[in-house]
PDB file of C-alpha atoms in Angstrom:
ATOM      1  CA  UNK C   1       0.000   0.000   0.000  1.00 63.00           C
ATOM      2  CA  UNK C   2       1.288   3.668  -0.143  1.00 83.00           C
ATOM      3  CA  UNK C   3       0.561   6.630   0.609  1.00 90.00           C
ATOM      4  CA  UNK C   4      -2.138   9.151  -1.598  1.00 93.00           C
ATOM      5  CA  UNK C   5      -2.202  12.519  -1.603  1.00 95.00           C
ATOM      6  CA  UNK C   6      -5.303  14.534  -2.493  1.00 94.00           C
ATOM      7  CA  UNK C   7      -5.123  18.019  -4.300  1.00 95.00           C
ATOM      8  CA  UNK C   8      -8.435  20.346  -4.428  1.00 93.00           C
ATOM      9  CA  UNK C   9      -8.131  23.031  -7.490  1.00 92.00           C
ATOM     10  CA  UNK C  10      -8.135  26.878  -6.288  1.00 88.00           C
ATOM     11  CA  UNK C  11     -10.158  27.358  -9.682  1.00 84.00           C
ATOM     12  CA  UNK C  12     -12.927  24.604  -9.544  1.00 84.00           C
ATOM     13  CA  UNK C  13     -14.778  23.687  -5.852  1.00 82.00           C
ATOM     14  CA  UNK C  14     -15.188  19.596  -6.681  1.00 87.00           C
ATOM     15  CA  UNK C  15     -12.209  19.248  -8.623  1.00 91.00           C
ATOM     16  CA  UNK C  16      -9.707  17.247  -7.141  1.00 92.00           C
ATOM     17  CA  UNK C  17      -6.696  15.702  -8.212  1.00 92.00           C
ATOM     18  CA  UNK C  18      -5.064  12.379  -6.782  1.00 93.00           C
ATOM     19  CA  UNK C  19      -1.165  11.429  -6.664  1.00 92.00           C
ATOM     20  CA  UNK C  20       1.301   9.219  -4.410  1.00 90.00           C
ATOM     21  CA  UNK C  21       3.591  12.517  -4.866  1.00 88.00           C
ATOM     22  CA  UNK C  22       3.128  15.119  -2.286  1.00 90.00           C
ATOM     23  CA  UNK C  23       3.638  17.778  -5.144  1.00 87.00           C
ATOM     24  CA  UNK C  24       1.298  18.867  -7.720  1.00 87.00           C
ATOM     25  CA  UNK C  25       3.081  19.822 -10.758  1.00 85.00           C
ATOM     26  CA  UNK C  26       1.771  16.442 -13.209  1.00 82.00           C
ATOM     27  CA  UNK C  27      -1.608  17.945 -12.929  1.00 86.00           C
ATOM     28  CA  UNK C  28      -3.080  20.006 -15.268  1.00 84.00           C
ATOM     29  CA  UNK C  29      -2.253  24.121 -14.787  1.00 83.00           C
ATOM     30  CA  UNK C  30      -5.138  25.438 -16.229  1.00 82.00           C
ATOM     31  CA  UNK C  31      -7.146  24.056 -13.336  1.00 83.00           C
ATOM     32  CA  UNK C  32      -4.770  25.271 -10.722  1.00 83.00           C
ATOM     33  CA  UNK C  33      -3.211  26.177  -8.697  1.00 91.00           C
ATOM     34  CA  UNK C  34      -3.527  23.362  -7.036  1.00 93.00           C
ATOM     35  CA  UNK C  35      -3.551  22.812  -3.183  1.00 93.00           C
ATOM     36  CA  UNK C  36      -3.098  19.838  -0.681  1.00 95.00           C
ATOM     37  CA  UNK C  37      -6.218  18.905   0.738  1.00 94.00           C
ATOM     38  CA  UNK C  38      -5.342  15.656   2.428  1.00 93.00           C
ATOM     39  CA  UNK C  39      -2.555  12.755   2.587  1.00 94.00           C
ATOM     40  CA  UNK C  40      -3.918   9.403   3.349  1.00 93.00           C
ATOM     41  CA  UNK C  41      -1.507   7.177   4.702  1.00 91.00           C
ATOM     42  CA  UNK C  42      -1.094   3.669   3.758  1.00 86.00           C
ATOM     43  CA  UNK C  43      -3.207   1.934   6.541  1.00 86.00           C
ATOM     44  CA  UNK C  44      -5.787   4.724   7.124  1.00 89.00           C
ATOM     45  CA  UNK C  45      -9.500   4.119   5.963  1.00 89.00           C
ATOM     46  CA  UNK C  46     -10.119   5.155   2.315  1.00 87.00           C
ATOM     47  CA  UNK C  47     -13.453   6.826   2.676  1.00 89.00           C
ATOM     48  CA  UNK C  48     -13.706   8.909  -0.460  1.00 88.00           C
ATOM     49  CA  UNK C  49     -16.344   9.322  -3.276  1.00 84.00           C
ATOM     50  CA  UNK C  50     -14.478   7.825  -5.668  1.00 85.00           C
ATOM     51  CA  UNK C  51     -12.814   4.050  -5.894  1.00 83.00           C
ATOM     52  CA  UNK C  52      -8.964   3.594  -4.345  1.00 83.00           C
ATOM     53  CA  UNK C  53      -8.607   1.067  -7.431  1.00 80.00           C
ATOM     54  CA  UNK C  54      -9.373   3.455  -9.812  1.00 82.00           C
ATOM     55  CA  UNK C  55      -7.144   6.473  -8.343  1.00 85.00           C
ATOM     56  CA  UNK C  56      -4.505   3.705  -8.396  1.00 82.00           C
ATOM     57  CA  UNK C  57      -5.346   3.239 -12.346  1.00 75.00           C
ATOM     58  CA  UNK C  58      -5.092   6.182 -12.957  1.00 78.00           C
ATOM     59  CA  UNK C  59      -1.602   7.125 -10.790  1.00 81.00           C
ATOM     60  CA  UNK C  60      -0.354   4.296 -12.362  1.00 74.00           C
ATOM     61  CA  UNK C  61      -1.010   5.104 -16.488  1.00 70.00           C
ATOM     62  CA  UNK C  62      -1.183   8.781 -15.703  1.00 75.00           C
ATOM     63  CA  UNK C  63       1.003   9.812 -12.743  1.00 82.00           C
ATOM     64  CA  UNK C  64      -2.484  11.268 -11.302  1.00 87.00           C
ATOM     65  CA  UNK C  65      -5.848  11.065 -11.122  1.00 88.00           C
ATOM     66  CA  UNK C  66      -8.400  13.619 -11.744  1.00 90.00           C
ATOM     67  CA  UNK C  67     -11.868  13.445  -9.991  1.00 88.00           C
ATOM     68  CA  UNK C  68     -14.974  16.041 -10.698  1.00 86.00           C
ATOM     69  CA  UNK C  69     -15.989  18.614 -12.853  1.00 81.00           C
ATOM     70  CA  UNK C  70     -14.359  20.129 -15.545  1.00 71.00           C
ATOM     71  CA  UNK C  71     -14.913  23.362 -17.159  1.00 57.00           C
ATOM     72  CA  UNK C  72     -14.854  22.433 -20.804  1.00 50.00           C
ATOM     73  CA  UNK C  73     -17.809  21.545 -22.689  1.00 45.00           C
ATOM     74  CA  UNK C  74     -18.086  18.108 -24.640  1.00 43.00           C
ATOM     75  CA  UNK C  75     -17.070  19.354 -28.215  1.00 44.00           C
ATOM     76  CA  UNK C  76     -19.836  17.095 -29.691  1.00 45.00           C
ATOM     77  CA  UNK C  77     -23.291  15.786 -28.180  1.00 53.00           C
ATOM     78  CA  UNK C  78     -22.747  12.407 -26.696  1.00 62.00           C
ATOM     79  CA  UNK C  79     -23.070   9.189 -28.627  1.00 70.00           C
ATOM     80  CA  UNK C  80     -23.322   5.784 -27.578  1.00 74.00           C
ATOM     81  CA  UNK C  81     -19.894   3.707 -28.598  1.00 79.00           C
ATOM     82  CA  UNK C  82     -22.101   1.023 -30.396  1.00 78.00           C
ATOM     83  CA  UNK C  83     -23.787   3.242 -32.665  1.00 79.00           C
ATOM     84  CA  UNK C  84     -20.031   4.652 -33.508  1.00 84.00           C
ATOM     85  CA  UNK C  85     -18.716   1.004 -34.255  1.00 86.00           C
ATOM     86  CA  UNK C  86     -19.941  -0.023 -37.701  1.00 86.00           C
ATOM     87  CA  UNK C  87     -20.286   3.706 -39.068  1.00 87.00           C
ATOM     88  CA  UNK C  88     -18.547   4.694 -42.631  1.00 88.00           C
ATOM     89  CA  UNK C  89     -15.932   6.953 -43.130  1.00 90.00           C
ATOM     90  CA  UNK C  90     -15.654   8.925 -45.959  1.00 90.00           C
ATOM     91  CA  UNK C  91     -12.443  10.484 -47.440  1.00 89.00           C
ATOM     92  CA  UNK C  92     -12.449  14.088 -49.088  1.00 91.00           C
ATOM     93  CA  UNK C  93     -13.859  13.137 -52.131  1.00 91.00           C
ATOM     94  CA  UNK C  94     -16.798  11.501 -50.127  1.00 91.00           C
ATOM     95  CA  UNK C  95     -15.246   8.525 -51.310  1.00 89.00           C
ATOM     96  CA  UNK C  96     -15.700   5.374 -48.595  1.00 89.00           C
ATOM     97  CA  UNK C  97     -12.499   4.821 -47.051  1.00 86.00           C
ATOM     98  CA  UNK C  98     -13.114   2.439 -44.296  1.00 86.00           C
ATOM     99  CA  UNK C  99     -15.802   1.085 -41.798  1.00 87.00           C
ATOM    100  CA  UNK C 100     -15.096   2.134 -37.518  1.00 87.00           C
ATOM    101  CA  UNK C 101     -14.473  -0.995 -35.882  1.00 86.00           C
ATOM    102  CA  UNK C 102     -13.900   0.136 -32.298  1.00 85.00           C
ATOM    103  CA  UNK C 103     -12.728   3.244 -30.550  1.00 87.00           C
ATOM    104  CA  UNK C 104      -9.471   3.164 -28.660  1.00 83.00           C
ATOM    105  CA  UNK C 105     -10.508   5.331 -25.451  1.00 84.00           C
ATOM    106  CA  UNK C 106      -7.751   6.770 -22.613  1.00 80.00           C
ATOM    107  CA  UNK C 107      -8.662   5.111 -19.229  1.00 79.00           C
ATOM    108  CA  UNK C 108      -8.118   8.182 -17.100  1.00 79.00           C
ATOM    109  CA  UNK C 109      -9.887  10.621 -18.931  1.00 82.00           C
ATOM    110  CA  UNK C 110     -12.301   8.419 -20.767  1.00 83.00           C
ATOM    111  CA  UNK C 111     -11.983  10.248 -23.786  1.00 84.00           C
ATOM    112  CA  UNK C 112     -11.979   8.984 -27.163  1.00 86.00           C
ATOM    113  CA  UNK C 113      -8.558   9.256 -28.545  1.00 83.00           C
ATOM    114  CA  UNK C 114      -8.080   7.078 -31.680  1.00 84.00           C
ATOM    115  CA  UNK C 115     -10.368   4.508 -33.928  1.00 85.00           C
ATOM    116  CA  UNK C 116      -9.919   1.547 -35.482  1.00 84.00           C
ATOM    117  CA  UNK C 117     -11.006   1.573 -38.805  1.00 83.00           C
ATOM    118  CA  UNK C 118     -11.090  -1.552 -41.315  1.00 80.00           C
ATOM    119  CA  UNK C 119     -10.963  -1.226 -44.849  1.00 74.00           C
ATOM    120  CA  UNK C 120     -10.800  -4.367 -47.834  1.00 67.00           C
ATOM    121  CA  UNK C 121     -11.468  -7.779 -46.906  1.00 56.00           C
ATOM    122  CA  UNK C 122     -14.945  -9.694 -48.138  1.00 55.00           C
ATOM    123  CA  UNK C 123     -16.780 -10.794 -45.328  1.00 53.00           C
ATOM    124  CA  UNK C 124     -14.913  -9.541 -42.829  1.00 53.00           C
ATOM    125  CA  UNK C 125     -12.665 -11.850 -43.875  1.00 57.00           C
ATOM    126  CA  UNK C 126      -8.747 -10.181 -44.841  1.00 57.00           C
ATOM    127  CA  UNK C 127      -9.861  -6.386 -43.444  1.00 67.00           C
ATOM    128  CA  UNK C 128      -7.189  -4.373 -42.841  1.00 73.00           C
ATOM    129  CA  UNK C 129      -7.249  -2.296 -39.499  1.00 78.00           C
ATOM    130  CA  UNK C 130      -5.664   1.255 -39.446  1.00 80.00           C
ATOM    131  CA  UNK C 131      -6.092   3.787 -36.800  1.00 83.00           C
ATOM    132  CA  UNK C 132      -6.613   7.459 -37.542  1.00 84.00           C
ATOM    133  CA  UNK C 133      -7.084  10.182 -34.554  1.00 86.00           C
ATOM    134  CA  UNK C 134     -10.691  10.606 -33.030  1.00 88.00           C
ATOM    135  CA  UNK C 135     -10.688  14.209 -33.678  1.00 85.00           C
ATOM    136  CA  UNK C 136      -9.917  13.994 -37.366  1.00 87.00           C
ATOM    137  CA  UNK C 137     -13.297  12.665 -38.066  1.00 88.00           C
ATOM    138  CA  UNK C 138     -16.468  14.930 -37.910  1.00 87.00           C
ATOM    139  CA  UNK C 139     -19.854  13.353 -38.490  1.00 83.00           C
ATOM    140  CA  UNK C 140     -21.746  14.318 -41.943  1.00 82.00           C
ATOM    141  CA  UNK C 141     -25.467  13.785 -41.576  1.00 78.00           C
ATOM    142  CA  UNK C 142     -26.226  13.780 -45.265  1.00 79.00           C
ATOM    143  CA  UNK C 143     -23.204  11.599 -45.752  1.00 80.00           C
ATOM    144  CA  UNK C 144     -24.985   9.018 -42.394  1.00 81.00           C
ATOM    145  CA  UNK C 145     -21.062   8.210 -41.765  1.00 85.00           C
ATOM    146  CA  UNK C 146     -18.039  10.399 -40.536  1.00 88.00           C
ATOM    147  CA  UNK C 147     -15.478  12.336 -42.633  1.00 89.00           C
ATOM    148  CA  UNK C 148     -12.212  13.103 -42.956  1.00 89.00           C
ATOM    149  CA  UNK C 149      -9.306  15.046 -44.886  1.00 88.00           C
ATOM    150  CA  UNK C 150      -7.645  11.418 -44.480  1.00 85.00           C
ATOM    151  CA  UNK C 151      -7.198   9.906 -47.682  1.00 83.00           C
ATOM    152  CA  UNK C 152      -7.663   5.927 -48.652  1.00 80.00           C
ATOM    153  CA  UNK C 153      -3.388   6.023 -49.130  1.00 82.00           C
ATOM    154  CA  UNK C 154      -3.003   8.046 -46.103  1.00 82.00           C
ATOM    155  CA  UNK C 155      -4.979   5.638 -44.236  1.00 78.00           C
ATOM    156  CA  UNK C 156      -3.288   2.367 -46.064  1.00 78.00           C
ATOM    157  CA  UNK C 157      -0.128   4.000 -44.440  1.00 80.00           C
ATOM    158  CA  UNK C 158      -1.097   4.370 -41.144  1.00 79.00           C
ATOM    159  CA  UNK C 159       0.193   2.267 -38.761  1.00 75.00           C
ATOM    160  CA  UNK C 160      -1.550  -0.993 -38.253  1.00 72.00           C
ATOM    161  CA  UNK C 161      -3.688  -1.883 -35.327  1.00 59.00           C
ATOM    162  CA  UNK C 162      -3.773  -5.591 -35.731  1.00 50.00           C
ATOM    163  CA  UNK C 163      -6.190  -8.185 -33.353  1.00 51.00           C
ATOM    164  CA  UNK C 164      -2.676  -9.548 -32.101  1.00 47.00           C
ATOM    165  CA  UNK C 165      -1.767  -5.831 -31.151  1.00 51.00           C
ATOM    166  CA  UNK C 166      -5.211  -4.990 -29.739  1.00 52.00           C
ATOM    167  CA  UNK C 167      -3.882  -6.146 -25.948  1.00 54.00           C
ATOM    168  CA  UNK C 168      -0.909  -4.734 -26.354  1.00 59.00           C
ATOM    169  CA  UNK C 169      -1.804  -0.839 -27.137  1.00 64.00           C
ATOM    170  CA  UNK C 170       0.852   1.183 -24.900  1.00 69.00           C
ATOM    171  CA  UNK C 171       2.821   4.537 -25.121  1.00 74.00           C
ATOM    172  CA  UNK C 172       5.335   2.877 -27.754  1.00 77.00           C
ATOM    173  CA  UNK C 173       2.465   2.521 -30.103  1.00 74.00           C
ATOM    174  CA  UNK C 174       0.488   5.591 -29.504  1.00 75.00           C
ATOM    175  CA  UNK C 175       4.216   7.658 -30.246  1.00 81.00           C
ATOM    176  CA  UNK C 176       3.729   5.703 -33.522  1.00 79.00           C
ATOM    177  CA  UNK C 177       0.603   6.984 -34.266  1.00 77.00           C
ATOM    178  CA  UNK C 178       0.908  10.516 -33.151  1.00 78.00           C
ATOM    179  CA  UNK C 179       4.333  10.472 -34.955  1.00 80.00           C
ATOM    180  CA  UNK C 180       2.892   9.351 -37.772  1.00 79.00           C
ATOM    181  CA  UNK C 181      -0.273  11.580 -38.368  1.00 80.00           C
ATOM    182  CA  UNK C 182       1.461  14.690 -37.195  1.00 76.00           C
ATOM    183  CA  UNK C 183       3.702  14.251 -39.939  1.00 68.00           C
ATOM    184  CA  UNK C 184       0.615  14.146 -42.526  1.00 63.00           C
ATOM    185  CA  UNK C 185       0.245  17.400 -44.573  1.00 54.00           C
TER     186      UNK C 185
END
């Protein structure tokens, strides 16, 4: 066991941020400053709102945890992830590019980061799976599927997200991705 330490944010009553460092510089500065609200020690009760498995999750990917509300609005309505999974994507000739086959989502924030789109294959049989950034797809109602500027080639190049990989998504191969489409024109 070891010991927490709980942060409240000046800015935001109800936000509070969770570490096993007794300094607060990993958390995010536009919610600060940030000030030490408690330390729980390794053997005293854990009687907070939110679970001590989780704030260890989320140490442990993150270096912290973040717990409340946050001032930025959702930048679209939500959606439910298995109307998402199945939808068309379109290229910028409105060309179909690919099919979304799951989204890749970061535990600690819960926000969608990446998807996994397939493209070729009969059947489902021989698809390929590429994954392409969350936010470079917006949703076309005329078009019933989401677009992007990301061509068919673009997409062919993209680094693959393969079922044997699908356990095994970690920093290494999100630097891949974000190396890769930051480097897309």
């Amino acid at each position: 066991m070891r010991t927490y330490f709980v942060f409240q944010a000046a800015s935001m009553p109800g936000l509070r941020g969770y570490t096993d460092e007794p300094r607060a510089s990993m958390f995010p500065a536009e919610y600060g400053p940030w000030i030490l609200a408690r330390e729980i020690g390794p053997n005293e009760e854990w009687n907070l709102d939110v679970s001590r498995a989780v704030v260890a999750a989320g140490i442990l990917e993150n270096g912290f945890y973040l717990s409340g509300p946050l001032k930025q609005a959702p930048p679209r309505s939500v959606i439910e992830s298995d109307r998402v999974e199945g939808t068309a994507v379109y290229g910028p000739t409105n060309e179909q590019i690919g099919t979304i086959k799951r989204l890749i989502i970061e535990k600690a924030s819960g926000r969608v980061l990446y998807v996994d789109v397939t493209f070729g294959g009969l059947f489902g049989m021989g698809a390929h799976h590429h994954t392409i950034p969350w936010d470079k797809l917006t949703y076309d109602k005329e078009l019933e599927g989401y677009h992007t500027d990301i061509t068919e080639e673009q997409l062919r190049g993209a680094p693959v997200f393969a079922e044997e990989r699908r356990d095994r998504f970690d920093k290494d191969s999100e630097r891949e991705l974000q190396n890769y489409w930051l480097n897309r024109p």
